[in-house]
């Protein structure tokens, strides 16, 4: 189970706002800029969610858009959430869906896996364990990510068949040769990962496969037998864990089910304290995932 | 002509490093963190490039990967480069190639075109004039960008046929129905832009079409008659301005030729001061573009 964090400053847990007030009072600091305040509140919120539900998860997935919209303070908050995840022994998946020509892909790889040489010394990157990447620009746009991730003992998850309805517009289109665009992407993912298969039998190039379209799972698993599937779409987007059995063909580690709003906003459905509701929901989802993979 | 900025801290103009030293001495500040120093040097470099070559360009294109790899200080530098571009009356194209499910696409749109509501007041975004976006996830992933850009009187450029060799892997694949993946994307772009055609006859949804594969231009122009083409790939990637005539069918404003290393690193080819070489090269390219579009 992966704990998805896509913090909206307008929907934070109340305790996050309160902790910010306390911290400001204690330090005598006067936080004026909305960006500063919102970023600190977002970081506090994410830390609380990790403390509540982290023990039921193996990783946290950070939606970069939610940090980026807060500017430089948001990027600072991102770093502090990564630190919180590390403290709780969670892997960190940066959900950025980046993709660009080789030289720019290499720059993104420096941002997430490596460091950037400069006349002032190397500038450290985010040190993520994995990044989601977009393969529309083809193999040479993915190669720098694969290379850098391998050096850093990290991984990437390539979009293959996403969880949103618009996946039909491009990814599900049938190709003239055979298969669909998503199946062609799956073949690229399988090939890129072939040189990075670890002792677990799983490759370091993963695939994002939406949990909302389980019909695709068996075929994509066939095309990518050694690939870890990152499975978003359970909960708010309508997917269910029970439908994901095909993803786990290579064993329990073959699939990572990522749930964001389903855990963080569990209290809106069941009532009670946000932290307790999130913990209970994470525990329930984890049990479901394991029974499926067993 | 669009001035592309993809600053590498290891290849900055010497004057940028010097200006940083001067500023540090003058302020008595002790800049220790490499990220801080590198970000300031990058911002100084971009400002110098804009001062040198900006007058020959209508816009600047900022490669977000190059700022993101410097962390929070990099995002701060990005803001200061946007300010420098505004001072020189240049439009700002944020080259991020973002794309995600609707709620996350809306968050990116807040980051680049709008603002983010928070309990502490709205957090302003980057206020870009345009953002490059990746359409692999389909129409519903593009819609939030179109909506937000329209509200902000900005625009987006959707990847249709990129300039890198890997464009063949996915974008050039023939579909079972007719045309290629890129042509299907072109149709989506044309449809999305239909409601946003201004008095110029051009839509607010543009397309990224690489200058490295001019053979595609005529067909893509046919599918997107009202679309502004953003044309990267001239110079370092091997494209030439002379081959781009088909892009300008709707008139001079129908195409934006973007050149990055070709201008910024012109002194490496022709010698002399970086600023003078960049200015001369930008002037030359601009003249070439206009003669073509005329």
PDB file of N, CA and C in Angstrom, chain A residues 15-80:
ATOM      1  N   UNK A  15      -5.626  19.918  12.701  1.00  0.00           N
ATOM      2  CA  UNK A  15      -4.465  19.884  13.586  1.00  0.00           C
ATOM      3  C   UNK A  15      -3.224  20.479  12.918  1.00  0.00           C
ATOM      4  N   UNK A  16      -3.167  20.433  11.587  1.00  0.00           N
ATOM      5  CA  UNK A  16      -2.010  20.989  10.883  1.00  0.00           C
ATOM      6  C   UNK A  16      -1.989  22.508  10.999  1.00  0.00           C
ATOM      7  N   UNK A  17      -3.168  23.097  10.871  1.00  0.00           N
ATOM      8  CA  UNK A  17      -3.266  24.555  10.999  1.00  0.00           C
ATOM      9  C   UNK A  17      -2.931  24.960  12.436  1.00  0.00           C
ATOM     10  N   UNK A  18      -3.465  24.179  13.385  1.00  0.00           N
ATOM     11  CA  UNK A  18      -3.214  24.508  14.799  1.00  0.00           C
ATOM     12  C   UNK A  18      -1.717  24.406  15.116  1.00  0.00           C
ATOM     13  N   UNK A  19      -1.066  23.357  14.616  1.00  0.00           N
ATOM     14  CA  UNK A  19       0.357  23.203  14.928  1.00  0.00           C
ATOM     15  C   UNK A  19       1.154  24.373  14.380  1.00  0.00           C
ATOM     16  N   UNK A  20       0.686  24.920  13.270  1.00  0.00           N
ATOM     17  CA  UNK A  20       1.365  26.065  12.674  1.00  0.00           C
ATOM     18  C   UNK A  20       1.219  27.285  13.570  1.00  0.00           C
ATOM     19  N   UNK A  21       0.006  27.497  14.099  1.00  0.00           N
ATOM     20  CA  UNK A  21      -0.227  28.620  15.006  1.00  0.00           C
ATOM     21  C   UNK A  21       0.688  28.501  16.226  1.00  0.00           C
ATOM     22  N   UNK A  22       0.740  27.273  16.765  1.00  0.00           N
ATOM     23  CA  UNK A  22       1.568  27.050  17.951  1.00  0.00           C
ATOM     24  C   UNK A  22       3.032  27.372  17.650  1.00  0.00           C
ATOM     25  N   UNK A  23       3.507  26.874  16.505  1.00  0.00           N
ATOM     26  CA  UNK A  23       4.913  27.069  16.152  1.00  0.00           C
ATOM     27  C   UNK A  23       5.216  28.552  15.969  1.00  0.00           C
ATOM     28  N   UNK A  24       4.292  29.266  15.351  1.00  0.00           N
ATOM     29  CA  UNK A  24       4.506  30.686  15.114  1.00  0.00           C
ATOM     30  C   UNK A  24       4.552  31.436  16.446  1.00  0.00           C
ATOM     31  N   UNK A  25       3.654  31.078  17.351  1.00  0.00           N
ATOM     32  CA  UNK A  25       3.629  31.726  18.664  1.00  0.00           C
ATOM     33  C   UNK A  25       4.926  31.444  19.406  1.00  0.00           C
ATOM     34  N   UNK A  26       5.345  30.183  19.393  1.00  0.00           N
ATOM     35  CA  UNK A  26       6.524  29.781  20.146  1.00  0.00           C
ATOM     36  C   UNK A  26       7.782  30.485  19.642  1.00  0.00           C
ATOM     37  N   UNK A  27       7.886  30.619  18.328  1.00  0.00           N
ATOM     38  CA  UNK A  27       9.117  31.179  17.775  1.00  0.00           C
ATOM     39  C   UNK A  27       9.060  32.698  17.693  1.00  0.00           C
ATOM     40  N   UNK A  28       7.888  33.276  17.964  1.00  0.00           N
ATOM     41  CA  UNK A  28       7.745  34.715  17.831  1.00  0.00           C
ATOM     42  C   UNK A  28       7.817  35.178  16.387  1.00  0.00           C
ATOM     43  N   UNK A  29       7.817  34.202  15.464  1.00  0.00           N
ATOM     44  CA  UNK A  29       7.913  34.549  14.050  1.00  0.00           C
ATOM     45  C   UNK A  29       6.604  35.125  13.542  1.00  0.00           C
ATOM     46  N   UNK A  30       6.728  36.042  12.670  1.00  0.00           N
ATOM     47  CA  UNK A  30       5.548  36.612  12.049  1.00  0.00           C
ATOM     48  C   UNK A  30       5.511  36.138  10.596  1.00  0.00           C
ATOM     49  N   UNK A  31       4.715  35.137  10.355  1.00  0.00           N
ATOM     50  CA  UNK A  31       4.619  34.617   8.999  1.00  0.00           C
ATOM     51  C   UNK A  31       3.575  35.410   8.236  1.00  0.00           C
ATOM     52  N   UNK A  32       4.023  36.189   7.305  1.00  0.00           N
ATOM     53  CA  UNK A  32       3.083  37.034   6.583  1.00  0.00           C
ATOM     54  C   UNK A  32       2.684  36.479   5.230  1.00  0.00           C
ATOM     55  N   UNK A  33       3.647  36.000   4.491  1.00  0.00           N
ATOM     56  CA  UNK A  33       3.361  35.600   3.123  1.00  0.00           C
ATOM     57  C   UNK A  33       2.473  34.361   3.106  1.00  0.00           C
ATOM     58  N   UNK A  34       1.352  34.420   2.367  1.00  0.00           N
ATOM     59  CA  UNK A  34       0.467  33.245   2.293  1.00  0.00           C
ATOM     60  C   UNK A  34       1.196  31.992   1.837  1.00  0.00           C
ATOM     61  N   UNK A  35       2.142  32.146   0.908  1.00  0.00           N
ATOM     62  CA  UNK A  35       2.865  30.979   0.397  1.00  0.00           C
ATOM     63  C   UNK A  35       3.659  30.282   1.492  1.00  0.00           C
ATOM     64  N   UNK A  36       4.345  31.081   2.309  1.00  0.00           N
ATOM     65  CA  UNK A  36       5.108  30.541   3.444  1.00  0.00           C
ATOM     66  C   UNK A  36       4.190  29.770   4.385  1.00  0.00           C
ATOM     67  N   UNK A  37       3.092  30.420   4.767  1.00  0.00           N
ATOM     68  CA  UNK A  37       2.167  29.814   5.734  1.00  0.00           C
ATOM     69  C   UNK A  37       1.542  28.547   5.161  1.00  0.00           C
ATOM     70  N   UNK A  38       1.070  28.656   3.940  1.00  0.00           N
ATOM     71  CA  UNK A  38       0.393  27.505   3.341  1.00  0.00           C
ATOM     72  C   UNK A  38       1.365  26.338   3.204  1.00  0.00           C
ATOM     73  N   UNK A  39       2.600  26.626   2.830  1.00  0.00           N
ATOM     74  CA  UNK A  39       3.588  25.557   2.651  1.00  0.00           C
ATOM     75  C   UNK A  39       3.903  24.890   3.985  1.00  0.00           C
ATOM     76  N   UNK A  40       4.020  25.691   5.028  1.00  0.00           N
ATOM     77  CA  UNK A  40       4.291  25.094   6.347  1.00  0.00           C
ATOM     78  C   UNK A  40       3.115  24.259   6.822  1.00  0.00           C
ATOM     79  N   UNK A  41       1.914  24.760   6.571  1.00  0.00           N
ATOM     80  CA  UNK A  41       0.728  24.005   6.972  1.00  0.00           C
ATOM     81  C   UNK A  41       0.628  22.697   6.182  1.00  0.00           C
ATOM     82  N   UNK A  42       0.959  22.759   4.900  1.00  0.00           N
ATOM     83  CA  UNK A  42       0.948  21.559   4.065  1.00  0.00           C
ATOM     84  C   UNK A  42       1.964  20.538   4.582  1.00  0.00           C
ATOM     85  N   UNK A  43       3.150  21.022   4.926  1.00  0.00           N
ATOM     86  CA  UNK A  43       4.175  20.112   5.452  1.00  0.00           C
ATOM     87  C   UNK A  43       3.714  19.488   6.775  1.00  0.00           C
ATOM     88  N   UNK A  44       3.110  20.306   7.636  1.00  0.00           N
ATOM     89  CA  UNK A  44       2.630  19.785   8.927  1.00  0.00           C
ATOM     90  C   UNK A  44       1.532  18.746   8.716  1.00  0.00           C
ATOM     91  N   UNK A  45       0.634  19.040   7.792  1.00  0.00           N
ATOM     92  CA  UNK A  45      -0.445  18.115   7.441  1.00  0.00           C
ATOM     93  C   UNK A  45       0.126  16.780   6.956  1.00  0.00           C
ATOM     94  N   UNK A  46       1.056  16.843   6.029  1.00  0.00           N
ATOM     95  CA  UNK A  46       1.617  15.601   5.481  1.00  0.00           C
ATOM     96  C   UNK A  46       2.319  14.805   6.569  1.00  0.00           C
ATOM     97  N   UNK A  47       3.004  15.507   7.447  1.00  0.00           N
ATOM     98  CA  UNK A  47       3.686  14.816   8.539  1.00  0.00           C
ATOM     99  C   UNK A  47       2.658  14.107   9.440  1.00  0.00           C
ATOM    100  N   UNK A  48       1.551  14.779   9.728  1.00  0.00           N
ATOM    101  CA  UNK A  48       0.516  14.162  10.563  1.00  0.00           C
ATOM    102  C   UNK A  48      -0.088  12.936   9.879  1.00  0.00           C
ATOM    103  N   UNK A  49      -0.303  13.033   8.579  1.00  0.00           N
ATOM    104  CA  UNK A  49      -0.873  11.894   7.849  1.00  0.00           C
ATOM    105  C   UNK A  49       0.113  10.719   7.870  1.00  0.00           C
ATOM    106  N   UNK A  50       1.380  11.015   7.676  1.00  0.00           N
ATOM    107  CA  UNK A  50       2.399   9.958   7.715  1.00  0.00           C
ATOM    108  C   UNK A  50       2.456   9.324   9.099  1.00  0.00           C
ATOM    109  N   UNK A  51       2.394  10.154  10.125  1.00  0.00           N
ATOM    110  CA  UNK A  51       2.421   9.611  11.500  1.00  0.00           C
ATOM    111  C   UNK A  51       1.211   8.722  11.763  1.00  0.00           C
ATOM    112  N   UNK A  52       0.062   9.108  11.191  1.00  0.00           N
ATOM    113  CA  UNK A  52      -1.167   8.358  11.459  1.00  0.00           C
ATOM    114  C   UNK A  52      -1.220   7.054  10.666  1.00  0.00           C
ATOM    115  N   UNK A  53      -0.905   7.137   9.380  1.00  0.00           N
ATOM    116  CA  UNK A  53      -1.170   5.992   8.496  1.00  0.00           C
ATOM    117  C   UNK A  53       0.087   5.330   7.955  1.00  0.00           C
ATOM    118  N   UNK A  54       1.234   5.944   8.166  1.00  0.00           N
ATOM    119  CA  UNK A  54       2.467   5.459   7.552  1.00  0.00           C
ATOM    120  C   UNK A  54       2.807   4.022   7.891  1.00  0.00           C
ATOM    121  N   UNK A  55       2.506   3.609   9.108  1.00  0.00           N
ATOM    122  CA  UNK A  55       2.932   2.263   9.517  1.00  0.00           C
ATOM    123  C   UNK A  55       2.238   1.153   8.716  1.00  0.00           C
ATOM    124  N   UNK A  56       1.139   1.483   8.048  1.00  0.00           N
ATOM    125  CA  UNK A  56       0.443   0.481   7.248  1.00  0.00           C
ATOM    126  C   UNK A  56       0.884   0.516   5.781  1.00  0.00           C
ATOM    127  N   UNK A  57       1.852   1.369   5.475  1.00  0.00           N
ATOM    128  CA  UNK A  57       2.248   1.582   4.077  1.00  0.00           C
ATOM    129  C   UNK A  57       3.740   1.304   3.904  1.00  0.00           C
ATOM    130  N   UNK A  58       4.143   1.015   2.654  1.00  0.00           N
ATOM    131  CA  UNK A  58       5.571   0.822   2.366  1.00  0.00           C
ATOM    132  C   UNK A  58       6.180   2.079   1.764  1.00  0.00           C
ATOM    133  N   UNK A  59       5.333   2.959   1.280  1.00  0.00           N
ATOM    134  CA  UNK A  59       5.858   4.126   0.571  1.00  0.00           C
ATOM    135  C   UNK A  59       4.849   5.257   0.646  1.00  0.00           C
ATOM    136  N   UNK A  60       5.327   6.453   0.347  1.00  0.00           N
ATOM    137  CA  UNK A  60       4.423   7.576   0.189  1.00  0.00           C
ATOM    138  C   UNK A  60       4.624   8.142  -1.216  1.00  0.00           C
ATOM    139  N   UNK A  61       3.525   8.541  -1.827  1.00  0.00           N
ATOM    140  CA  UNK A  61       3.583   9.115  -3.176  1.00  0.00           C
ATOM    141  C   UNK A  61       3.224  10.584  -3.065  1.00  0.00           C
ATOM    142  N   UNK A  62       4.139  11.441  -3.466  1.00  0.00           N
ATOM    143  CA  UNK A  62       3.939  12.878  -3.321  1.00  0.00           C
ATOM    144  C   UNK A  62       3.553  13.487  -4.663  1.00  0.00           C
ATOM    145  N   UNK A  63       2.372  14.087  -4.722  1.00  0.00           N
ATOM    146  CA  UNK A  63       1.903  14.724  -5.950  1.00  0.00           C
ATOM    147  C   UNK A  63       2.606  16.080  -6.059  1.00  0.00           C
ATOM    148  N   UNK A  64       3.553  16.177  -6.987  1.00  0.00           N
ATOM    149  CA  UNK A  64       4.392  17.372  -7.049  1.00  0.00           C
ATOM    150  C   UNK A  64       3.603  18.636  -7.369  1.00  0.00           C
ATOM    151  N   UNK A  65       2.520  18.507  -8.116  1.00  0.00           N
ATOM    152  CA  UNK A  65       1.727  19.690  -8.469  1.00  0.00           C
ATOM    153  C   UNK A  65       1.279  20.441  -7.214  1.00  0.00           C
ATOM    154  N   UNK A  66       0.984  19.684  -6.161  1.00  0.00           N
ATOM    155  CA  UNK A  66       0.443  20.295  -4.941  1.00  0.00           C
ATOM    156  C   UNK A  66       1.502  21.070  -4.172  1.00  0.00           C
ATOM    157  N   UNK A  67       2.761  20.751  -4.400  1.00  0.00           N
ATOM    158  CA  UNK A  67       3.846  21.490  -3.774  1.00  0.00           C
ATOM    159  C   UNK A  67       4.289  22.641  -4.670  1.00  0.00           C
ATOM    160  N   UNK A  68       4.325  22.350  -5.960  1.00  0.00           N
ATOM    161  CA  UNK A  68       4.775  23.341  -6.929  1.00  0.00           C
ATOM    162  C   UNK A  68       3.888  24.589  -6.921  1.00  0.00           C
ATOM    163  N   UNK A  69       2.602  24.396  -6.658  1.00  0.00           N
ATOM    164  CA  UNK A  69       1.709  25.562  -6.708  1.00  0.00           C
ATOM    165  C   UNK A  69       1.950  26.516  -5.542  1.00  0.00           C
ATOM    166  N   UNK A  70       2.773  26.114  -4.578  1.00  0.00           N
ATOM    167  CA  UNK A  70       3.100  27.003  -3.465  1.00  0.00           C
ATOM    168  C   UNK A  70       4.467  27.662  -3.651  1.00  0.00           C
ATOM    169  N   UNK A  71       5.040  27.525  -4.841  1.00  0.00           N
ATOM    170  CA  UNK A  71       6.292  28.208  -5.157  1.00  0.00           C
ATOM    171  C   UNK A  71       7.475  27.661  -4.375  1.00  0.00           C
ATOM    172  N   UNK A  72       8.474  28.527  -4.160  1.00  0.00           N
ATOM    173  CA  UNK A  72       9.696  28.103  -3.464  1.00  0.00           C
ATOM    174  C   UNK A  72       9.380  27.512  -2.079  1.00  0.00           C
ATOM    175  N   UNK A  73       8.491  28.122  -1.289  1.00  0.00           N
ATOM    176  CA  UNK A  73       8.180  27.496   0.008  1.00  0.00           C
ATOM    177  C   UNK A  73       7.566  26.106  -0.154  1.00  0.00           C
ATOM    178  N   UNK A  74       6.851  25.904  -1.242  1.00  0.00           N
ATOM    179  CA  UNK A  74       6.267  24.593  -1.502  1.00  0.00           C
ATOM    180  C   UNK A  74       7.337  23.553  -1.755  1.00  0.00           C
ATOM    181  N   UNK A  75       8.375  23.969  -2.453  1.00  0.00           N
ATOM    182  CA  UNK A  75       9.476  23.044  -2.723  1.00  0.00           C
ATOM    183  C   UNK A  75      10.228  22.722  -1.430  1.00  0.00           C
ATOM    184  N   UNK A  76      10.306  23.706  -0.560  1.00  0.00           N
ATOM    185  CA  UNK A  76      10.896  23.481   0.767  1.00  0.00           C
ATOM    186  C   UNK A  76      10.030  22.484   1.555  1.00  0.00           C
ATOM    187  N   UNK A  77       8.731  22.666   1.492  1.00  0.00           N
ATOM    188  CA  UNK A  77       7.816  21.750   2.190  1.00  0.00           C
ATOM    189  C   UNK A  77       7.989  20.324   1.662  1.00  0.00           C
ATOM    190  N   UNK A  78       8.190  20.214   0.358  1.00  0.00           N
ATOM    191  CA  UNK A  78       8.406  18.903  -0.252  1.00  0.00           C
ATOM    192  C   UNK A  78       9.594  18.215   0.401  1.00  0.00           C
ATOM    193  N   UNK A  79      10.680  18.958   0.562  1.00  0.00           N
ATOM    194  CA  UNK A  79      11.862  18.396   1.202  1.00  0.00           C
ATOM    195  C   UNK A  79      11.576  17.952   2.623  1.00  0.00           C
ATOM    196  N   UNK A  80      10.765  18.708   3.323  1.00  0.00           N
ATOM    197  CA  UNK A  80      10.513  18.336   4.712  1.00  0.00           C
ATOM    198  C   UNK A  80       9.565  17.137   4.794  1.00  0.00           C
TER     199      UNK A  80
END
